[in-house]
Amino acid sequence: MTNRLSLCRWCLGLIFACLVPVFRTDAGEAIVYSHFANAGPLNPHLYSPNQMYAQELVYEPLVRTGDAGDIEPALAERWSVSADGLVYTFHLRDGVVFTDGRAFDADAVVRNFDAILANRARHAWLELANKIASYRAVDDLTFELTLTAPYYPTLNDLALPRPFRFISPEAIPANGTSARGIDAPVGTGRYILAESRLGIHDRFTPNPNHWSGAPAGNDIVVKIIPDPMSRAMALETGEIDLVFGHGQISYDVFAALRRNPNFETAVSDPMGTVALAIHTGKSPTDDRRVRQALQHMVDKDAIVRGILLDSQPRADFLFAPDVPYADVGLVPYAYDPDAAGRLLDEAGWHRRGNGGFRERDGVRLAIDLVYIGNDAAHKALAETIQGQAARAGVFINLQGVEEDLFLRRQRDGDFGMIMSPTWGPPFEPHTVLGSMRLPAHADFQAQSGLPDKAGIDRDITGALESTDETDRAAAIDRVLTILHEEAVYLPIHYTCLFYAHRTSVLAGVHFAPGRTLIPFEDFRKPGSRP
């Protein structure tokens, strides 16, 4: 194993010592990116296998999240909200057209809402879908949305990558978008899907008739490269122009790129949290002392240094402090193996002899940790946590499973601990909190053993429906405080995005206000059109 690791490191050193790139000759002015899978059918109203970055390129919302996190105009140039918080009136941009030439108007908005809400149960994770009472076209350029109750994140939810994006009514099948999909990916966005070759690449071209009046930028070719190491080699040889996002390349490869003067690299602000959800309704983690002991026995700083190579900051709370309403003055759990031992002793879990795993009534202290088996980053975290817990006398039974089984186990509560990353902006905190009330989510199952789970759900509903800022903040404060004190989540690190590109190839690269949006329209290749 040691020789194998040394060989890998030697290969990496050889790759990144190379200073002479091999440039493509077939992509022209296209910006060449890579992804692990094709963009998919690009149904704006559905989920996997549709890739969110591509849905954001092709389809647009009524409103969007700006760089500062504020809601800004998109297909609606302005809007108003009734005093009771129930009626939203959107005034649409005049002159916007879909890429098939069909006008974007209030009728198109209604037709899309019809298609989305025909599949309302599929969108139940998003509270706005549950709150819509009615909607109508007031006139050609005015759309009115009425809710059953006030819902403060309405505009935030409308800005999300899906499902409230707009496809030409001419591309919506007679039986809607939830049955067999769409006729073609026809949006109003800055880009058009021009070509898709399964397992090879997708090509997006700028929309020449975009309402902004300016060309979107270069063509985008997205090569399908499932393996992170192959992607890193493609970047070095010039087969692709950049990596952008999280999980695109390994942490050690990114560290090497940061040291290479020929590459520009950057790390974003936190965009989500990698955490373990701990089941409060199953032994042995139904005992709060065991859950609190887990908090004290994991050395997050060692994980940040040894696995993440200081590219991701440690996380002490479920949400980063700069998330709205999340900085509620909680005290973090410190890495303290002695405190962990005392809590486990109090719970009746004792070591037998010198070392070894703890037992109670002849039963070993063992906890299942479930994660997606082919996620290399989560596998490395799980193995490290297993080792750290073993030093405290806790056996962590690692269960790396296929994605479908992972989703089934989180839905059924079939875990002791489970990888449960949050979704980052613009989903935090409201969408993540709202989903905690749905039994199909790991959060609901993890919280199911808490004495006041019903009260937590009521507070979440109250926060989402409150029109009073003070009351809303107080309700979220109560929820986050209970979850922290009950040690329901074990936050490991905040998720930051990477980008890396050769300085001679691209300019203008920057992050967007969300983990799924890639602002390709701002990226430029030297010598390409401005």
Coordinates of C-alpha atoms in Angstrom, one line a residue:
M1 CA 0.0 0.0 0.0
T2 CA 2.8 2.4 0.9
N3 CA 4.6 1.7 -2.4
R4 CA 1.4 2.2 -4.3
L5 CA 0.7 5.5 -2.6
S6 CA 4.3 6.6 -3.3
L7 CA 3.9 5.7 -6.9
C8 CA 0.7 7.7 -7.2
R9 CA 2.4 10.7 -5.6
W10 CA 5.4 10.3 -8.0
C11 CA 3.0 10.3 -10.9
L12 CA 1.3 13.4 -9.7
G13 CA 4.6 15.1 -9.4
L14 CA 5.5 14.1 -12.9
I15 CA 2.2 15.3 -14.3
F16 CA 2.3 18.8 -12.6
A17 CA 6.0 19.3 -13.2
C18 CA 5.2 19.4 -16.9
L19 CA 5.1 23.0 -18.0
V20 CA 4.4 22.7 -21.7
P21 CA 0.7 22.2 -22.4
V22 CA -0.7 20.2 -25.4
F23 CA -3.5 22.3 -26.8
R24 CA -6.5 21.1 -28.7
T25 CA -7.0 21.9 -32.3
D26 CA -10.7 21.0 -32.6
A27 CA -12.5 23.2 -30.1
G28 CA -11.8 26.6 -31.6
E29 CA -12.9 29.3 -29.2
A30 CA -15.0 26.9 -27.1
I31 CA -14.4 26.8 -23.4
V32 CA -13.9 23.1 -22.6
Y33 CA -15.1 21.9 -19.3
S34 CA -15.8 18.4 -18.1
H35 CA -18.5 16.6 -16.1
F36 CA -19.0 13.0 -14.9
A37 CA -22.2 12.5 -17.0
N38 CA -24.1 14.0 -19.9
A39 CA -26.4 16.9 -19.3
G40 CA -29.4 14.6 -19.6
P41 CA -32.8 15.3 -21.4
L42 CA -32.8 18.7 -19.7
N43 CA -36.3 18.7 -18.5
P44 CA -36.5 21.9 -16.4
H45 CA -39.2 20.5 -14.1
L46 CA -37.5 17.2 -13.1
Y47 CA -34.4 16.0 -11.4
S48 CA -31.7 13.3 -12.1
P49 CA -30.4 12.5 -14.7
N50 CA -30.8 16.2 -15.6
Q51 CA -27.7 18.0 -14.5
M52 CA -28.3 21.3 -12.6
Y53 CA -25.5 23.3 -14.1
A54 CA -26.9 22.6 -17.6
Q55 CA -30.5 23.4 -16.6
E56 CA -29.2 26.7 -15.4
L57 CA -27.6 27.4 -18.7
V58 CA -30.7 26.7 -20.8
Y59 CA -33.6 27.8 -18.6
E60 CA -34.3 30.9 -16.6
P61 CA -36.5 31.8 -13.6
L62 CA -38.7 34.7 -12.8
V63 CA -36.2 36.0 -10.3
R64 CA -32.6 35.1 -9.6
T65 CA -30.1 35.2 -6.7
G66 CA -27.6 38.0 -7.1
D67 CA -23.9 37.9 -6.2
A68 CA -24.7 39.4 -2.7
G69 CA -27.4 36.8 -2.1
D70 CA -30.3 39.3 -2.8
I71 CA -33.1 38.5 -5.1
E72 CA -32.8 40.3 -8.5
P73 CA -35.0 40.5 -11.6
A74 CA -34.7 37.8 -14.3
L75 CA -37.7 37.1 -16.5
A76 CA -39.8 39.3 -14.3
E77 CA -38.4 42.8 -14.3
R78 CA -40.3 43.8 -11.1
W79 CA -42.8 42.3 -8.6
S80 CA -45.0 43.2 -5.7
V81 CA -46.3 41.3 -2.6
S82 CA -49.7 41.9 -1.0
A83 CA -49.7 43.2 2.6
D84 CA -50.9 39.7 3.9
G85 CA -48.0 38.0 2.1
L86 CA -50.3 35.8 0.1
V87 CA -50.4 37.3 -3.4
Y88 CA -47.3 37.9 -5.6
T89 CA -47.7 39.9 -8.8
F90 CA -44.9 39.6 -11.4
H91 CA -44.5 42.0 -14.3
L92 CA -42.7 40.2 -17.0
R93 CA -40.0 41.5 -19.4
D94 CA -41.4 42.5 -22.8
G95 CA -39.7 41.1 -25.9
V96 CA -38.3 37.9 -24.4
V97 CA -38.5 34.9 -26.7
F98 CA -37.8 31.2 -26.4
T99 CA -35.1 29.8 -28.7
D100 CA -37.9 28.3 -30.9
G101 CA -39.2 31.9 -31.5
R102 CA -42.3 31.6 -29.2
A103 CA -42.9 34.7 -27.0
F104 CA -42.3 34.4 -23.3
D105 CA -45.5 35.8 -21.7
A106 CA -47.9 35.1 -18.8
D107 CA -49.5 32.3 -20.7
A108 CA -46.2 30.5 -21.0
V109 CA -45.7 31.0 -17.2
V110 CA -49.2 29.5 -16.5
R111 CA -48.5 26.5 -18.9
N112 CA -45.2 25.8 -17.0
F113 CA -46.9 26.1 -13.6
D114 CA -49.6 23.7 -14.9
A115 CA -46.9 21.1 -15.8
I116 CA -44.9 21.5 -12.6
L117 CA -47.9 21.3 -10.3
A118 CA -49.3 18.3 -12.1
N119 CA -46.4 16.6 -10.4
R120 CA -46.7 18.4 -7.1
A121 CA -46.0 15.3 -5.0
R122 CA -42.6 15.0 -6.6
H123 CA -41.8 18.6 -5.5
A124 CA -43.0 18.3 -1.9
W125 CA -39.5 18.7 -0.6
L126 CA -39.8 22.4 -1.8
E127 CA -42.3 24.1 0.5
L128 CA -43.4 26.6 -2.2
A129 CA -44.9 23.7 -4.2
N130 CA -47.1 22.9 -1.2
K131 CA -48.2 26.5 -0.6
I132 CA -49.5 27.4 -4.0
A133 CA -53.3 27.9 -4.0
S134 CA -53.8 29.4 -7.5
Y135 CA -52.1 31.4 -10.3
R136 CA -53.3 33.2 -13.4
A137 CA -52.3 35.4 -16.3
V138 CA -53.7 38.9 -15.5
D139 CA -52.7 40.1 -18.9
D140 CA -49.9 39.2 -21.4
L141 CA -47.1 40.5 -19.2
T142 CA -48.6 40.1 -15.7
F143 CA -48.6 36.8 -13.7
E144 CA -50.3 36.5 -10.3
L145 CA -49.4 33.8 -7.8
T146 CA -51.6 33.2 -4.7
L147 CA -50.5 31.1 -1.7
T148 CA -52.5 29.3 0.9
A149 CA -50.4 30.9 3.7
P150 CA -47.5 33.4 3.9
Y151 CA -44.2 31.8 2.9
Y152 CA -41.2 34.1 3.3
P153 CA -38.8 32.2 1.0
T154 CA -41.2 32.3 -2.0
L155 CA -38.8 34.4 -4.1
N156 CA -35.8 32.2 -3.1
D157 CA -37.6 29.1 -4.2
L158 CA -38.6 30.6 -7.5
A159 CA -34.9 31.4 -8.1
L160 CA -33.7 27.8 -7.6
P161 CA -32.3 25.7 -10.5
R162 CA -35.4 23.6 -10.6
P163 CA -38.4 23.1 -10.9
F164 CA -39.7 26.7 -11.4
R165 CA -37.9 27.3 -14.7
F166 CA -39.5 27.9 -18.1
I167 CA -39.6 25.9 -21.2
S168 CA -41.4 26.8 -24.4
P169 CA -45.1 25.7 -24.3
E170 CA -44.5 24.2 -27.8
A171 CA -42.0 21.8 -26.2
I172 CA -44.3 20.6 -23.5
P173 CA -46.0 17.3 -24.4
A174 CA -49.8 17.1 -24.3
N175 CA -49.5 14.9 -21.1
G176 CA -47.1 17.3 -19.4
T177 CA -43.5 17.2 -18.4
S178 CA -43.7 14.6 -15.7
A179 CA -44.7 11.6 -17.8
R180 CA -42.4 11.1 -20.7
G181 CA -40.4 14.2 -20.5
I182 CA -40.1 17.1 -23.0
D183 CA -40.1 17.4 -26.8
A184 CA -36.9 19.5 -26.8
P185 CA -34.8 21.6 -24.4
V186 CA -36.1 25.0 -25.5
G187 CA -35.6 27.8 -23.0
T188 CA -34.9 31.5 -22.8
G189 CA -31.4 31.1 -21.3
R190 CA -28.1 32.4 -22.4
Y191 CA -27.2 29.0 -24.0
I192 CA -28.7 26.4 -26.3
L193 CA -27.9 22.7 -26.2
A194 CA -26.6 22.3 -29.7
E195 CA -25.2 18.7 -29.5
S196 CA -25.2 15.8 -27.1
R197 CA -23.1 12.7 -27.7
L198 CA -23.7 10.1 -25.0
G199 CA -20.6 9.4 -23.0
I200 CA -18.5 11.8 -25.1
H201 CA -19.5 15.4 -24.8
D202 CA -22.3 18.1 -24.8
R203 CA -21.9 21.4 -26.7
F204 CA -23.7 24.6 -25.7
T205 CA -23.8 27.6 -28.0
P206 CA -24.7 31.2 -27.0
N207 CA -28.3 32.3 -27.5
P208 CA -28.0 35.1 -30.1
N209 CA -31.5 36.4 -29.2
H210 CA -31.1 36.5 -25.5
W211 CA -33.1 39.4 -23.9
S212 CA -29.9 40.9 -22.4
G213 CA -29.0 42.0 -25.9
A214 CA -25.4 40.8 -25.6
P215 CA -23.8 37.6 -26.8
A216 CA -23.4 35.1 -24.0
G217 CA -19.8 34.4 -24.7
N218 CA -17.9 31.4 -26.1
D219 CA -19.3 28.0 -27.0
I220 CA -19.0 25.5 -24.2
V221 CA -17.9 21.9 -24.8
V222 CA -18.5 19.6 -21.8
K223 CA -16.4 16.5 -22.1
I224 CA -17.7 13.4 -20.2
I225 CA -14.9 12.3 -17.8
P226 CA -16.2 10.3 -14.9
D227 CA -12.8 9.8 -13.1
P228 CA -11.2 12.7 -11.2
M229 CA -7.7 11.6 -12.0
S230 CA -8.4 11.4 -15.7
R231 CA -9.9 14.8 -15.4
A232 CA -6.8 16.2 -13.8
M233 CA -4.6 14.7 -16.5
A234 CA -7.0 16.2 -19.1
L235 CA -6.5 19.7 -17.5
E236 CA -2.7 19.3 -17.6
T237 CA -2.5 18.2 -21.2
G238 CA -4.9 20.9 -22.4
E239 CA -7.7 18.6 -23.3
I240 CA -10.0 20.6 -21.0
D241 CA -9.6 24.3 -20.1
L242 CA -10.8 24.3 -16.4
V243 CA -12.2 22.4 -13.5
F244 CA -14.9 24.1 -11.5
G245 CA -17.0 22.9 -8.6
H246 CA -16.6 20.3 -5.8
G247 CA -15.3 16.8 -6.3
Q248 CA -14.0 17.5 -9.8
I249 CA -10.5 16.6 -8.8
S250 CA -8.9 15.3 -5.6
Y251 CA -7.7 17.5 -2.8
D252 CA -4.0 16.5 -3.4
V253 CA -4.2 17.3 -7.1
F254 CA -5.8 20.7 -6.3
A255 CA -3.0 21.3 -3.8
A256 CA -0.4 20.6 -6.5
L257 CA -2.2 23.0 -8.9
R258 CA -2.1 25.7 -6.3
R259 CA 1.7 25.4 -6.2
N260 CA 2.0 25.5 -10.0
P261 CA 2.6 29.1 -11.2
N262 CA 1.1 28.3 -14.6
F263 CA -2.3 27.8 -13.1
E264 CA -4.8 30.2 -11.5
T265 CA -6.7 28.6 -8.7
A266 CA -9.3 29.7 -6.1
V267 CA -11.5 28.4 -3.3
S268 CA -15.0 29.7 -2.8
D269 CA -16.6 30.7 0.5
P270 CA -18.5 27.9 2.2
M271 CA -21.4 26.5 0.1
G272 CA -22.8 23.9 2.4
T273 CA -21.8 21.5 5.1
V274 CA -20.6 17.9 5.1
A275 CA -22.2 16.4 8.1
L276 CA -23.3 13.1 9.5
A277 CA -26.9 12.7 10.6
I278 CA -27.2 10.6 13.8
H279 CA -30.3 8.5 14.4
T280 CA -31.9 9.5 17.7
G281 CA -34.4 6.7 17.7
K282 CA -32.2 3.6 17.4
S283 CA -29.8 2.1 19.9
P284 CA -27.1 3.0 20.8
T285 CA -27.4 6.5 19.4
D286 CA -30.8 7.0 21.0
D287 CA -28.8 8.0 24.1
R288 CA -27.8 11.7 23.9
R289 CA -24.6 11.0 25.8
V290 CA -23.5 8.6 23.0
R291 CA -24.3 11.3 20.4
Q292 CA -22.4 13.9 22.3
A293 CA -19.5 11.6 22.8
L294 CA -19.3 11.2 19.0
Q295 CA -18.9 15.0 18.7
H296 CA -16.0 15.0 21.1
M297 CA -14.1 12.0 19.6
V298 CA -13.7 13.3 16.0
D299 CA -10.6 15.4 15.4
K300 CA -11.9 17.7 12.6
D301 CA -8.6 19.7 12.5
A302 CA -6.7 16.5 11.7
I303 CA -9.3 15.7 8.9
V304 CA -8.9 19.2 7.5
R305 CA -5.1 18.9 7.5
G306 CA -4.7 15.3 6.5
I307 CA -7.5 14.6 4.1
L308 CA -8.7 18.0 2.9
L309 CA -5.2 19.5 2.8
D310 CA -6.5 22.8 4.3
S311 CA -8.8 23.4 1.3
Q312 CA -12.0 23.2 3.2
P313 CA -12.6 24.7 6.7
R314 CA -13.7 22.7 9.7
A315 CA -17.4 22.9 10.5
D316 CA -18.8 23.3 14.0
F317 CA -22.4 23.8 13.2
L318 CA -25.0 22.5 10.7
F319 CA -24.9 25.8 8.8
A320 CA -22.0 28.2 8.3
P321 CA -22.3 31.3 10.5
D322 CA -22.9 33.5 7.5
V323 CA -26.0 31.6 6.4
P324 CA -29.1 33.8 7.2
Y325 CA -30.5 33.2 10.7
A326 CA -27.8 30.6 11.4
D327 CA -25.5 32.5 13.8
V328 CA -27.4 31.9 17.0
G329 CA -24.5 31.9 19.5
L330 CA -24.0 28.1 20.0
V331 CA -20.9 26.7 21.6
P332 CA -19.1 24.2 19.5
Y333 CA -18.2 20.8 20.7
A334 CA -14.4 20.6 21.2
Y335 CA -12.3 17.7 20.3
D336 CA -11.9 16.1 23.7
P337 CA -11.4 12.3 23.9
D338 CA -11.5 12.4 27.7
A339 CA -14.9 14.1 27.7
A340 CA -16.1 11.4 25.1
G341 CA -14.9 8.7 27.5
R342 CA -16.6 10.1 30.5
L343 CA -19.9 10.4 28.6
L344 CA -19.7 6.8 27.4
D345 CA -18.9 5.6 30.9
E346 CA -22.0 7.5 32.2
A347 CA -24.1 5.8 29.5
G348 CA -22.8 2.4 30.7
W349 CA -20.4 1.7 27.9
H350 CA -17.1 0.5 29.4
R351 CA -13.9 -0.8 28.2
R352 CA -12.9 -4.3 29.2
G353 CA -9.3 -4.5 30.2
N354 CA -6.7 -2.3 28.5
G355 CA -8.2 -0.8 25.4
G356 CA -10.5 -2.6 23.0
F357 CA -14.1 -1.7 22.1
R358 CA -16.5 -0.7 24.8
E359 CA -19.3 -3.0 25.8
R360 CA -22.5 -2.9 27.8
D361 CA -24.2 -6.0 29.0
G362 CA -21.9 -8.1 26.8
V363 CA -22.8 -6.1 23.7
R364 CA -20.1 -4.2 21.7
L365 CA -20.7 -0.5 21.2
A366 CA -21.2 -0.5 17.4
I367 CA -22.7 2.1 15.0
D368 CA -23.4 1.7 11.3
L369 CA -22.2 4.6 9.1
V370 CA -23.8 4.6 5.7
Y371 CA -22.4 6.5 2.7
I372 CA -22.3 6.3 -1.1
G373 CA -19.6 3.7 -1.8
N374 CA -18.2 5.3 -5.0
D375 CA -17.9 8.8 -3.4
A376 CA -14.1 8.8 -2.8
A377 CA -14.2 11.9 -0.6
H378 CA -16.9 10.5 1.7
K379 CA -15.2 7.1 1.8
A380 CA -12.0 8.8 3.0
L381 CA -13.9 10.7 5.7
A382 CA -15.8 7.7 6.8
E383 CA -12.6 5.6 7.2
T384 CA -10.9 8.4 9.2
I385 CA -13.8 8.8 11.5
Q386 CA -13.8 5.0 12.0
G387 CA -10.2 5.1 13.1
Q388 CA -10.7 8.0 15.4
A389 CA -13.8 6.4 17.0
A390 CA -11.9 3.2 17.5
R391 CA -9.4 5.0 19.7
A392 CA -12.4 6.0 22.0
G393 CA -13.6 2.4 22.0
V394 CA -16.4 2.8 19.5
F395 CA -16.7 0.4 16.5
I396 CA -18.0 2.2 13.4
N397 CA -19.3 -0.3 10.9
L398 CA -18.7 1.3 7.5
Q399 CA -21.4 0.6 4.9
G400 CA -20.6 2.0 1.5
V401 CA -23.6 1.3 -0.7
E402 CA -24.9 2.2 -4.2
E403 CA -26.8 5.5 -4.5
D404 CA -30.2 3.8 -4.9
L405 CA -29.7 1.8 -1.7
F406 CA -28.3 4.8 0.1
L407 CA -31.5 6.8 -0.7
R408 CA -33.6 3.9 0.4
R409 CA -31.8 3.6 3.7
Q410 CA -32.1 7.3 4.5
R411 CA -35.8 7.1 3.6
D412 CA -36.3 4.1 5.9
G413 CA -34.1 5.3 8.7
D414 CA -31.9 2.3 8.2
F415 CA -28.7 3.8 9.6
G416 CA -26.9 4.7 12.8
M417 CA -25.1 7.6 11.1
I418 CA -25.4 8.6 7.5
M419 CA -23.6 11.1 5.3
S420 CA -26.0 14.1 5.1
P421 CA -24.5 17.1 3.3
T422 CA -26.5 20.3 3.3
W423 CA -27.3 21.9 0.0
G424 CA -25.6 25.3 0.2
P425 CA -26.9 28.6 -1.1
P426 CA -29.5 29.4 -2.2
F427 CA -31.2 26.5 -0.4
E428 CA -30.0 27.4 3.1
P429 CA -31.5 27.6 5.6
H430 CA -35.1 27.5 4.6
T431 CA -35.2 24.7 2.1
V432 CA -33.0 22.4 4.2
L433 CA -35.1 23.2 7.3
G434 CA -38.4 22.6 5.4
S435 CA -37.2 19.2 4.2
M436 CA -36.6 18.1 7.7
R437 CA -40.4 17.6 8.1
L438 CA -40.5 15.0 5.2
P439 CA -40.2 11.3 6.3
A440 CA -38.3 10.4 3.1
H441 CA -35.4 12.6 4.2
A442 CA -32.5 11.5 6.5
D443 CA -33.0 14.6 8.6
F444 CA -36.6 13.5 9.6
Q445 CA -35.4 10.0 10.4
A446 CA -32.4 11.2 12.4
Q447 CA -34.7 13.5 14.4
S448 CA -37.5 10.9 14.9
G449 CA -36.4 9.9 18.4
L450 CA -36.3 13.4 19.8
P451 CA -38.9 14.1 22.5
D452 CA -40.1 17.2 20.8
K453 CA -39.8 16.3 17.1
A454 CA -43.4 17.6 16.6
G455 CA -42.4 20.9 18.2
I456 CA -39.4 21.2 15.9
D457 CA -41.6 20.7 12.9
R458 CA -44.1 23.3 14.2
D459 CA -41.2 25.8 14.7
I460 CA -40.0 25.2 11.1
T461 CA -43.4 25.7 9.7
G462 CA -43.9 28.8 11.8
A463 CA -40.5 30.2 10.6
L464 CA -41.4 29.6 7.0
E465 CA -44.8 31.2 7.3
S466 CA -43.9 34.1 9.6
T467 CA -44.2 37.6 8.2
D468 CA -42.4 39.0 11.3
E469 CA -38.6 38.9 11.1
T470 CA -38.1 38.7 14.9
D471 CA -40.5 35.8 15.2
R472 CA -38.9 34.0 12.3
A473 CA -35.4 34.4 13.7
A474 CA -36.6 33.2 17.1
A475 CA -38.2 30.0 15.7
I476 CA -35.0 29.1 13.7
D477 CA -32.9 29.8 16.8
R478 CA -35.0 27.3 18.8
V479 CA -34.7 24.7 16.1
L480 CA -30.9 25.0 15.6
T481 CA -30.3 25.1 19.4
I482 CA -32.3 21.9 20.0
L483 CA -30.5 20.1 17.1
H484 CA -27.1 21.2 18.4
E485 CA -27.7 20.4 22.1
E486 CA -29.2 17.0 21.2
A487 CA -26.1 16.4 19.0
V488 CA -28.3 15.2 16.0
Y489 CA -25.7 16.2 13.5
L490 CA -21.9 15.8 13.4
P491 CA -20.6 18.6 11.1
I492 CA -17.2 17.8 9.6
H493 CA -16.3 20.6 7.2
Y494 CA -17.9 23.3 5.2
T495 CA -17.9 22.6 1.5
C496 CA -16.0 25.1 -0.7
L497 CA -15.8 25.0 -4.5
F498 CA -12.6 24.9 -6.5
Y499 CA -11.6 26.2 -9.8
A500 CA -8.3 25.8 -11.6
H501 CA -7.3 26.8 -15.1
R502 CA -4.1 27.5 -17.0
T503 CA -3.5 31.3 -16.8
S504 CA -2.8 31.5 -20.5
V505 CA -6.0 29.8 -21.5
L506 CA -8.8 31.6 -19.6
A507 CA -9.6 34.9 -17.9
G508 CA -12.6 36.3 -16.0
V509 CA -13.3 33.1 -14.1
H510 CA -15.2 33.6 -10.8
F511 CA -17.7 31.8 -8.5
A512 CA -21.4 32.4 -8.6
P513 CA -23.9 32.7 -5.7
G514 CA -24.6 29.0 -5.6
R515 CA -22.9 25.7 -6.0
T516 CA -24.7 24.7 -9.2
L517 CA -24.4 27.8 -11.3
I518 CA -21.3 28.2 -13.5
P519 CA -21.1 31.8 -15.0
F520 CA -19.6 30.7 -18.3
E521 CA -20.8 33.9 -20.0
D522 CA -18.2 35.8 -18.0
F523 CA -15.3 33.5 -18.9
R524 CA -13.1 34.5 -21.8
K525 CA -10.4 32.9 -23.9
P526 CA -7.6 35.2 -25.0
G527 CA -8.3 36.5 -28.5
S528 CA -12.0 35.5 -28.5
R529 CA -14.8 38.0 -29.0
P530 CA -15.3 40.4 -26.0

